[in-house]
CSV table of C-alpha atoms (C1' of nucleotides) in Angstrom, one decimal:
chain,number,residue,atom,x,y,z
A,257,MET,CA,-25.2,-20.2,-8.7
A,258,ASN,CA,-24.8,-17.7,-5.9
A,259,LYS,CA,-21.7,-17.3,-3.9
A,260,LYS,CA,-22.9,-19.4,-1.0
A,261,SER,CA,-23.4,-22.5,-3.0
A,262,LYS,CA,-19.8,-23.5,-2.9
A,263,SER,CA,-19.7,-27.1,-2.1
A,264,LEU,CA,-18.8,-28.5,1.3
A,265,SER,CA,-15.6,-30.2,2.2
A,266,LYS,CA,-15.3,-33.9,3.0
A,267,ASN,CA,-15.5,-33.5,6.8
A,268,GLN,CA,-18.2,-30.9,6.6
A,269,LYS,CA,-20.3,-33.3,4.5
A,270,ILE,CA,-19.8,-36.2,6.8
A,271,VAL,CA,-20.8,-34.1,9.9
A,272,LEU,CA,-23.8,-32.5,8.2
A,273,ASP,CA,-25.0,-35.8,6.9
A,274,PHE,CA,-24.9,-37.3,10.4
A,275,ILE,CA,-26.7,-34.4,11.9
A,276,GLN,CA,-29.4,-34.4,9.2
A,277,LYS,CA,-30.1,-38.1,9.9
A,278,ASN,CA,-31.0,-37.3,13.5
A,279,LYS,CA,-34.3,-36.0,14.5
A,280,LYS,CA,-33.0,-34.9,17.9
A,281,PRO,CA,-30.0,-32.5,18.3
A,282,VAL,CA,-26.7,-34.3,18.6
A,283,LYS,CA,-23.7,-33.6,20.8
A,284,ALA,CA,-20.3,-32.9,19.4
A,285,TYR,CA,-18.7,-36.0,21.0
A,286,SER,CA,-21.6,-38.2,19.8
A,287,ILE,CA,-21.0,-37.0,16.3
A,288,LEU,CA,-17.3,-37.8,16.8
A,289,SER,CA,-17.9,-41.4,17.9
A,290,ASN,CA,-20.4,-42.0,15.1
A,291,VAL,CA,-18.2,-40.7,12.3
A,292,GLN,CA,-14.9,-42.3,13.3
A,293,LYS,CA,-15.5,-45.1,10.9
A,294,LYS,CA,-15.5,-42.4,8.2
A,295,GLY,CA,-12.0,-41.2,9.1
A,296,ILE,CA,-12.7,-38.4,11.5
A,297,ASN,CA,-10.5,-39.0,14.5
A,298,ALA,CA,-10.4,-36.0,16.8
A,299,PRO,CA,-12.6,-33.3,18.3
A,300,PRO,CA,-11.1,-30.4,16.3
A,301,GLN,CA,-12.2,-32.0,13.1
A,302,VAL,CA,-15.7,-32.1,14.3
A,303,TYR,CA,-15.8,-28.6,15.8
A,304,ARG,CA,-14.3,-27.1,12.7
A,305,ALA,CA,-17.0,-28.6,10.6
A,306,LEU,CA,-19.6,-27.5,13.1
A,307,ASP,CA,-18.3,-23.9,13.0
A,308,LYS,CA,-18.5,-23.8,9.3
A,309,LEU,CA,-22.0,-25.4,9.0
A,310,ILE,CA,-23.3,-22.9,11.6
A,311,LYS,CA,-21.7,-20.0,9.8
A,312,ILE,CA,-23.5,-20.9,6.5
A,313,GLY,CA,-26.7,-21.7,8.3
A,314,LYS,CA,-27.0,-25.4,7.6
A,315,ILE,CA,-27.1,-26.3,11.2
A,316,HIS,CA,-27.9,-24.4,14.5
A,317,ARG,CA,-26.5,-24.7,17.9
A,318,VAL,CA,-29.0,-25.3,20.7
A,319,GLU,CA,-27.3,-23.2,23.3
A,320,SER,CA,-29.1,-24.6,26.4
A,321,GLN,CA,-28.1,-28.1,25.4
A,322,ASN,CA,-24.6,-27.7,23.8
A,323,SER,CA,-26.0,-29.6,20.9
A,324,PHE,CA,-26.4,-29.2,17.2
A,325,VAL,CA,-29.4,-29.6,14.9
A,326,ALA,CA,-30.0,-29.3,11.2
A,327,CYS,CA,-31.8,-26.3,10.0
A,328,LYS,CA,-35.3,-27.3,9.0
A,329,ILE,CA,-36.1,-24.1,7.1
A,330,SER,CA,-35.5,-24.6,3.4
A,331,ASN,CA,-32.6,-22.6,2.0
A,332,CYS,CA,-31.8,-21.2,5.4
A,333,ASP,CA,-29.0,-18.8,5.1
A,334,THR,CA,-29.6,-16.9,8.3
A,335,PRO,CA,-27.5,-18.2,11.1
A,336,HIS,CA,-28.1,-16.5,14.4
A,337,LYS,CA,-31.8,-15.9,13.8
A,338,THR,CA,-33.2,-18.9,15.4
A,339,VAL,CA,-36.3,-20.0,17.3
A,340,PHE,CA,-36.7,-23.4,18.9
A,341,SER,CA,-39.1,-25.2,21.2
A,342,ILE,CA,-37.5,-27.6,23.5
A,343,CYS,CA,-39.3,-30.3,25.4
A,344,ASN,CA,-38.3,-30.4,29.1
A,345,SER,CA,-39.1,-34.1,29.2
A,346,CYS,CA,-37.8,-35.8,26.1
A,347,GLU,CA,-35.5,-32.9,25.1
A,348,ILE,CA,-36.7,-33.0,21.5
A,349,VAL,CA,-36.1,-29.7,19.7
A,350,SER,CA,-38.2,-28.2,17.0
A,351,GLU,CA,-37.3,-25.2,14.9
A,352,ILE,CA,-40.2,-22.8,14.9
A,353,ASN,CA,-41.1,-21.0,11.7
A,354,ASP,CA,-43.6,-18.3,12.6
A,355,PRO,CA,-43.5,-15.2,10.4
A,356,LYS,CA,-45.3,-13.0,12.9
A,357,LEU,CA,-42.9,-13.9,15.7
A,358,PHE,CA,-39.9,-13.4,13.3
A,359,LYS,CA,-41.2,-10.0,12.4
A,360,ASN,CA,-41.5,-9.0,16.1
A,361,LEU,CA,-38.0,-10.2,16.7
A,362,LYS,CA,-36.5,-8.6,13.6
A,363,ASP,CA,-38.2,-5.2,14.4
A,364,PHE,CA,-37.2,-5.2,18.1
A,365,ARG,CA,-35.1,-2.2,19.2
A,366,ASP,CA,-33.8,-1.7,22.7
A,367,LYS,CA,-34.3,1.5,24.7
A,368,ASP,CA,-31.3,3.1,23.0
A,369,GLY,CA,-32.7,2.3,19.6
A,370,THR,CA,-30.0,-0.3,19.1
A,371,VAL,CA,-30.7,-2.7,16.2
A,372,PHE,CA,-29.7,-6.3,16.5
A,373,ASP,CA,-28.0,-8.5,14.0
A,374,GLY,CA,-29.3,-11.7,15.3
A,375,TYR,CA,-31.1,-13.5,18.1
A,376,ASN,CA,-31.6,-16.9,19.6
A,377,LEU,CA,-34.9,-17.8,21.2
A,378,GLU,CA,-35.6,-21.0,23.0
A,379,PHE,CA,-39.0,-21.9,24.4
A,380,PHE,CA,-39.3,-24.6,27.1
A,381,GLY,CA,-42.3,-26.7,27.7
A,382,THR,CA,-43.7,-30.2,27.5
A,383,CYS,CA,-44.4,-31.5,24.0
A,384,LYS,CA,-47.7,-32.9,23.0
A,385,SER,CA,-46.5,-36.5,23.0
A,386,CYS,CA,-44.9,-36.2,26.5
A,387,LYS,CA,-48.0,-34.6,27.8
A,388,ASN,CA,-50.1,-37.5,26.6
A,389,LYS,CA,-47.8,-40.0,28.2
A,390,GLN,CA,-48.0,-38.1,31.5
A,391,ILE,CA,-51.8,-38.3,31.4
A,392,GLU,CA,-51.7,-42.0,30.7
A,393,ASN,CA,-49.4,-42.6,33.6
A,394,THR,CA,-51.8,-40.8,35.9
A,395,LYS,CA,-54.6,-43.2,34.9
A,396,HIS,CA,-52.9,-46.4,36.1
B,262,MET,CA,-42.8,-12.4,54.3
B,263,ASN,CA,-43.8,-14.6,51.4
B,264,LYS,CA,-42.5,-18.2,51.0
B,265,LYS,CA,-39.7,-17.2,48.7
B,266,SER,CA,-38.0,-14.9,51.1
B,267,LYS,CA,-36.3,-17.7,53.0
B,268,SER,CA,-32.8,-16.5,53.5
B,269,LEU,CA,-29.9,-17.8,51.5
B,270,SER,CA,-27.2,-20.1,52.8
B,271,LYS,CA,-23.7,-19.0,53.4
B,272,ASN,CA,-22.3,-20.2,50.0
B,273,GLN,CA,-25.3,-18.9,48.2
B,274,LYS,CA,-24.8,-15.5,49.6
B,275,ILE,CA,-21.1,-15.4,48.8
B,276,VAL,CA,-21.7,-16.4,45.2
B,277,LEU,CA,-24.7,-14.0,44.7
B,278,ASP,CA,-22.7,-11.2,46.3
B,279,PHE,CA,-19.9,-11.7,43.9
B,280,ILE,CA,-22.2,-11.9,40.8
B,281,GLN,CA,-24.0,-8.8,41.9
B,282,LYS,CA,-20.8,-6.8,42.2
B,283,ASN,CA,-20.1,-7.4,38.5
B,284,LYS,CA,-21.6,-5.5,35.7
B,285,LYS,CA,-20.6,-8.2,33.2
B,286,PRO,CA,-21.6,-11.8,33.5
B,287,VAL,CA,-19.1,-14.0,35.2
B,288,LYS,CA,-18.0,-17.5,34.6
B,289,ALA,CA,-18.2,-20.2,37.1
B,290,TYR,CA,-14.5,-20.7,37.5
B,291,SER,CA,-14.0,-17.0,37.8
B,292,ILE,CA,-16.4,-17.0,40.6
B,293,LEU,CA,-14.5,-19.9,42.2
B,294,SER,CA,-11.1,-18.2,42.1
B,295,ASN,CA,-12.6,-15.0,43.4
B,296,VAL,CA,-14.3,-16.5,46.4
B,297,GLN,CA,-11.7,-18.9,47.5
B,298,LYS,CA,-10.6,-16.5,50.2
B,299,LYS,CA,-14.1,-16.8,51.6
B,300,GLY,CA,-13.8,-20.5,52.0
B,301,ILE,CA,-15.3,-21.9,48.9
B,302,ASN,CA,-12.8,-24.4,47.6
B,303,ALA,CA,-14.2,-26.5,44.8
B,304,PRO,CA,-16.4,-26.3,41.7
B,305,PRO,CA,-19.4,-28.2,43.1
B,306,GLN,CA,-19.8,-25.6,45.8
B,307,VAL,CA,-20.1,-22.9,43.2
B,308,TYR,CA,-22.3,-24.8,40.8
B,309,ARG,CA,-24.7,-25.8,43.6
B,310,ALA,CA,-25.1,-22.2,44.7
B,311,LEU,CA,-25.6,-21.2,41.0
B,312,ASP,CA,-28.3,-23.8,40.5
B,313,LYS,CA,-30.1,-22.6,43.6
B,314,LEU,CA,-29.8,-18.9,42.7
B,315,ILE,CA,-31.1,-19.6,39.2
B,316,LYS,CA,-34.0,-21.6,40.5
B,317,ILE,CA,-35.1,-18.7,42.7
B,318,GLY,CA,-34.6,-16.2,40.0
B,319,LYS,CA,-31.8,-14.2,41.6
B,320,ILE,CA,-29.4,-14.8,38.7
B,321,HIS,CA,-29.7,-16.0,35.1
B,322,ARG,CA,-27.5,-18.1,33.0
B,323,VAL,CA,-26.4,-16.6,29.7
B,324,GLU,CA,-26.5,-19.7,27.6
B,325,SER,CA,-24.4,-18.5,24.7
B,326,GLN,CA,-21.6,-17.6,27.1
B,327,ASN,CA,-21.7,-20.2,29.8
B,328,SER,CA,-21.9,-17.3,32.2
B,329,PHE,CA,-24.0,-16.0,35.0
B,330,VAL,CA,-25.5,-12.6,35.6
B,331,ALA,CA,-27.6,-11.1,38.4
B,332,CYS,CA,-31.2,-10.4,37.7
B,333,LYS,CA,-31.8,-6.7,37.2
B,334,ILE,CA,-35.6,-6.9,37.3
B,335,SER,CA,-36.7,-6.0,40.8
B,336,ASN,CA,-38.2,-8.8,42.8
B,337,CYS,CA,-37.7,-11.1,39.9
B,338,ASP,CA,-39.1,-14.5,40.7
B,339,THR,CA,-39.4,-15.8,37.2
B,340,PRO,CA,-36.5,-17.8,36.2
B,341,HIS,CA,-36.5,-19.2,32.7
B,342,LYS,CA,-38.3,-16.1,31.3
B,343,THR,CA,-35.3,-14.1,30.2
B,344,VAL,CA,-34.4,-11.6,27.5
B,345,PHE,CA,-30.9,-10.3,27.0
B,346,SER,CA,-29.0,-8.2,24.6
B,347,ILE,CA,-25.4,-9.2,24.2
B,348,CYS,CA,-22.7,-7.0,22.5
B,349,ASN,CA,-20.7,-9.0,20.0
B,350,SER,CA,-17.8,-6.7,20.6
B,351,CYS,CA,-17.4,-6.1,24.4
B,352,GLU,CA,-19.7,-9.0,25.4
B,353,ILE,CA,-21.6,-6.9,27.9
B,354,VAL,CA,-25.0,-8.3,28.6
B,355,SER,CA,-28.1,-6.3,29.5
B,356,GLU,CA,-31.3,-7.7,30.7
B,357,ILE,CA,-34.2,-6.4,28.6
B,358,ASN,CA,-37.4,-5.3,30.3
B,359,ASP,CA,-39.9,-4.7,27.6
B,360,PRO,CA,-43.5,-5.4,28.5
B,361,LYS,CA,-44.7,-5.6,24.9
B,362,LEU,CA,-42.1,-8.2,24.0
B,363,PHE,CA,-42.8,-10.1,27.2
B,364,LYS,CA,-46.4,-10.3,26.3
B,365,ASN,CA,-45.6,-11.5,22.8
B,366,LEU,CA,-43.4,-14.2,24.2
B,367,LYS,CA,-45.8,-15.2,27.0
B,368,ASP,CA,-48.7,-15.5,24.6
B,369,PHE,CA,-46.8,-17.5,22.0
B,370,ARG,CA,-48.3,-20.9,21.0
B,371,ASP,CA,-46.7,-23.3,18.5
B,372,LYS,CA,-48.7,-24.9,15.7
B,373,ASP,CA,-50.0,-27.6,18.0
B,374,GLY,CA,-51.2,-25.0,20.5
B,375,THR,CA,-48.6,-26.0,23.0
B,376,VAL,CA,-48.1,-23.5,25.8
B,377,PHE,CA,-44.6,-22.9,27.0
B,378,ASP,CA,-43.5,-22.6,30.6
B,379,GLY,CA,-40.5,-20.5,29.9
B,380,TYR,CA,-38.1,-19.0,27.3
B,381,ASN,CA,-34.7,-17.6,26.9
B,382,LEU,CA,-34.1,-15.0,24.3
B,383,GLU,CA,-30.7,-13.5,23.5
B,384,PHE,CA,-30.2,-10.7,21.0
B,385,PHE,CA,-26.8,-10.1,19.4
B,386,GLY,CA,-25.5,-6.8,18.2
B,387,THR,CA,-23.1,-4.0,18.8
B,388,CYS,CA,-23.7,-1.9,21.8
B,389,LYS,CA,-23.8,1.9,21.5
B,390,SER,CA,-20.5,2.4,23.2
B,391,CYS,CA,-18.7,-0.1,21.0
B,392,LYS,CA,-20.3,1.4,17.9
B,393,ASN,CA,-19.0,4.8,18.8
B,394,LYS,CA,-15.5,3.4,19.4
B,395,GLN,CA,-15.6,1.8,15.9
B,396,ILE,CA,-16.6,5.2,14.3
B,397,GLU,CA,-13.7,6.9,16.2
B,398,ASN,CA,-11.3,4.3,14.9
B,399,THR,CA,-12.4,4.9,11.4
B,400,LYS,CA,-11.6,8.6,11.7
B,401,HIS,CA,-7.9,8.2,12.4
C,7,DA,C1',2.1,-21.1,-12.3
C,8,DG,C1',2.0,-18.7,-8.1
C,9,DT,C1',-0.3,-17.1,-4.3
C,10,DA,C1',-4.0,-16.8,-1.2
C,11,DT,C1',-7.5,-19.1,1.3
C,12,DA,C1',-9.6,-22.9,3.4
C,13,DG,C1',-9.4,-27.4,5.1
C,14,DT,C1',-6.9,-31.6,7.2
C,15,DG,C1',-4.7,-34.5,10.8
C,16,DT,C1',-2.6,-34.6,15.1
C,17,DT,C1',-1.3,-34.1,20.0
C,18,DA,C1',-2.0,-31.9,24.0
C,19,DT,C1',-4.6,-29.2,27.1
C,20,DA,C1',-8.0,-25.8,28.6
C,21,DA,C1',-12.6,-24.8,30.2
C,22,DT,C1',-17.0,-26.2,31.9
C,23,DA,C1',-19.7,-29.3,34.7
C,24,DT,C1',-21.2,-33.4,37.5
C,25,DA,C1',-21.1,-38.0,40.3
C,26,DA,C1',-20.7,-39.8,44.5
C,27,DC,C1',-20.2,-40.0,49.4
C,28,DA,C1',-20.0,-38.7,54.3
C,29,DA,C1',-21.0,-35.1,57.5
C,30,DA,C1',-23.2,-31.0,59.3
C,31,DT,C1',-27.0,-27.8,59.4
C,32,DT,C1',-31.6,-26.1,59.1
C,33,DT,C1',-36.6,-26.8,58.7
C,34,DT,C1',-40.6,-29.3,59.5
C,35,DT,C1',-43.9,-31.7,62.1
C,36,DA,C1',-45.4,-34.9,65.4
D,293,DT,C1',-38.5,-30.3,72.0
D,294,DA,C1',-37.1,-34.5,69.9
D,295,DA,C1',-37.1,-37.1,65.9
D,296,DA,C1',-37.5,-37.1,61.0
D,297,DA,C1',-36.9,-34.9,56.6
D,298,DA,C1',-34.8,-31.8,53.6
D,299,DT,C1',-31.1,-29.0,52.4
D,300,DT,C1',-26.5,-27.6,52.4
D,301,DT,C1',-21.6,-28.5,53.0
D,302,DG,C1',-16.9,-30.2,52.0
D,303,DT,C1',-14.2,-33.3,49.3
D,304,DT,C1',-12.1,-36.2,45.7
D,305,DA,C1',-12.4,-37.7,41.4
D,306,DT,C1',-13.9,-37.6,36.8
D,307,DA,C1',-16.9,-36.6,32.9
D,308,DT,C1',-18.0,-33.4,29.2
D,309,DT,C1',-17.3,-29.7,26.1
D,310,DA,C1',-14.1,-27.0,23.4
D,311,DT,C1',-9.7,-24.9,21.7
D,312,DA,C1',-4.5,-24.0,21.0
D,313,DA,C1',-0.8,-24.9,18.2
D,314,DC,C1',1.7,-26.8,14.5
D,315,DA,C1',2.9,-29.0,10.1
D,316,DC,C1',0.8,-30.2,6.0
D,317,DT,C1',-2.6,-30.6,1.9
D,318,DA,C1',-6.2,-29.3,-1.2
D,319,DT,C1',-8.8,-25.9,-3.6
D,320,DA,C1',-9.9,-21.5,-5.6
D,321,DC,C1',-8.3,-17.2,-7.8
D,322,DT,C1',-5.9,-14.1,-10.9
DNA sequence: AGTATAGTGTTATAATATAACAAATTTTTA
DNA sequence: TAAAAATTTGTTATATTATAACACTATACT
């Protein structure tokens, strides 16, 4: 019963629900067109819900794609501390959960000794499945 | 006289020059309005130059800001391996040059063992100068 | 109950980015 | 050096992403 467990509003639920259904990150206007049947009519309604969901850590923004993805880390309440891998080929995004990397990032100080509140790290590469496909295509 | 030292085209030079003059990252349309007197008239001319400059590592894109900043690391030819600190208050961006952090990032493998081609890391916090200002404001 | 806070619905518009096409320039290589 | 290839340019139009502003409604908080 902590303070953060306040329930979501109608629009927030609709938007979160749609994002969670998708394996890949989704774009704001794709969300919009997919939830219009549920009574969400205009961009601001989507963006407001997105802002809130990001704030409470339920979703993250994939900066390099202008897209949004559900947080896969259970009980995530740490927005702005995110690590993703992004496939250059199929654009699938996975949230990385690596304690050692997290520690490195959390402990990082710049030359001034400045401590940072948050970070966003995106790794780019070719995912296993796309790599396999490429090898198959070479064979033929 | 390596292969990458081919000289830049006219528009590329104009755009790079403007970005390098600025301490803070600049936005595409701000570049456009500032270089119109030099004969660049339309967005595509700016975006093409930006694409090229990013590709050769002369500038980087600050993803969370849709802005562009000159590479501060001498002879940088590694686009897509970038680390920045961004001040939440004044939005100033500094490129971080930390060999230990670079090594951690370069060596990172995900659970599958996937190797990544590149990464982009953005740290968020309050820069020293803004922190000092905040303290001063508290005093009065 | 009264007030503060957060969320809704709406219209309009701002800000960011790319498609498509014809022409000119530079680089490569035969 | 002439022809072919690749890159860059200039241009118009349009797509995509995001926010401003305003009136109103619902919910949470003493």
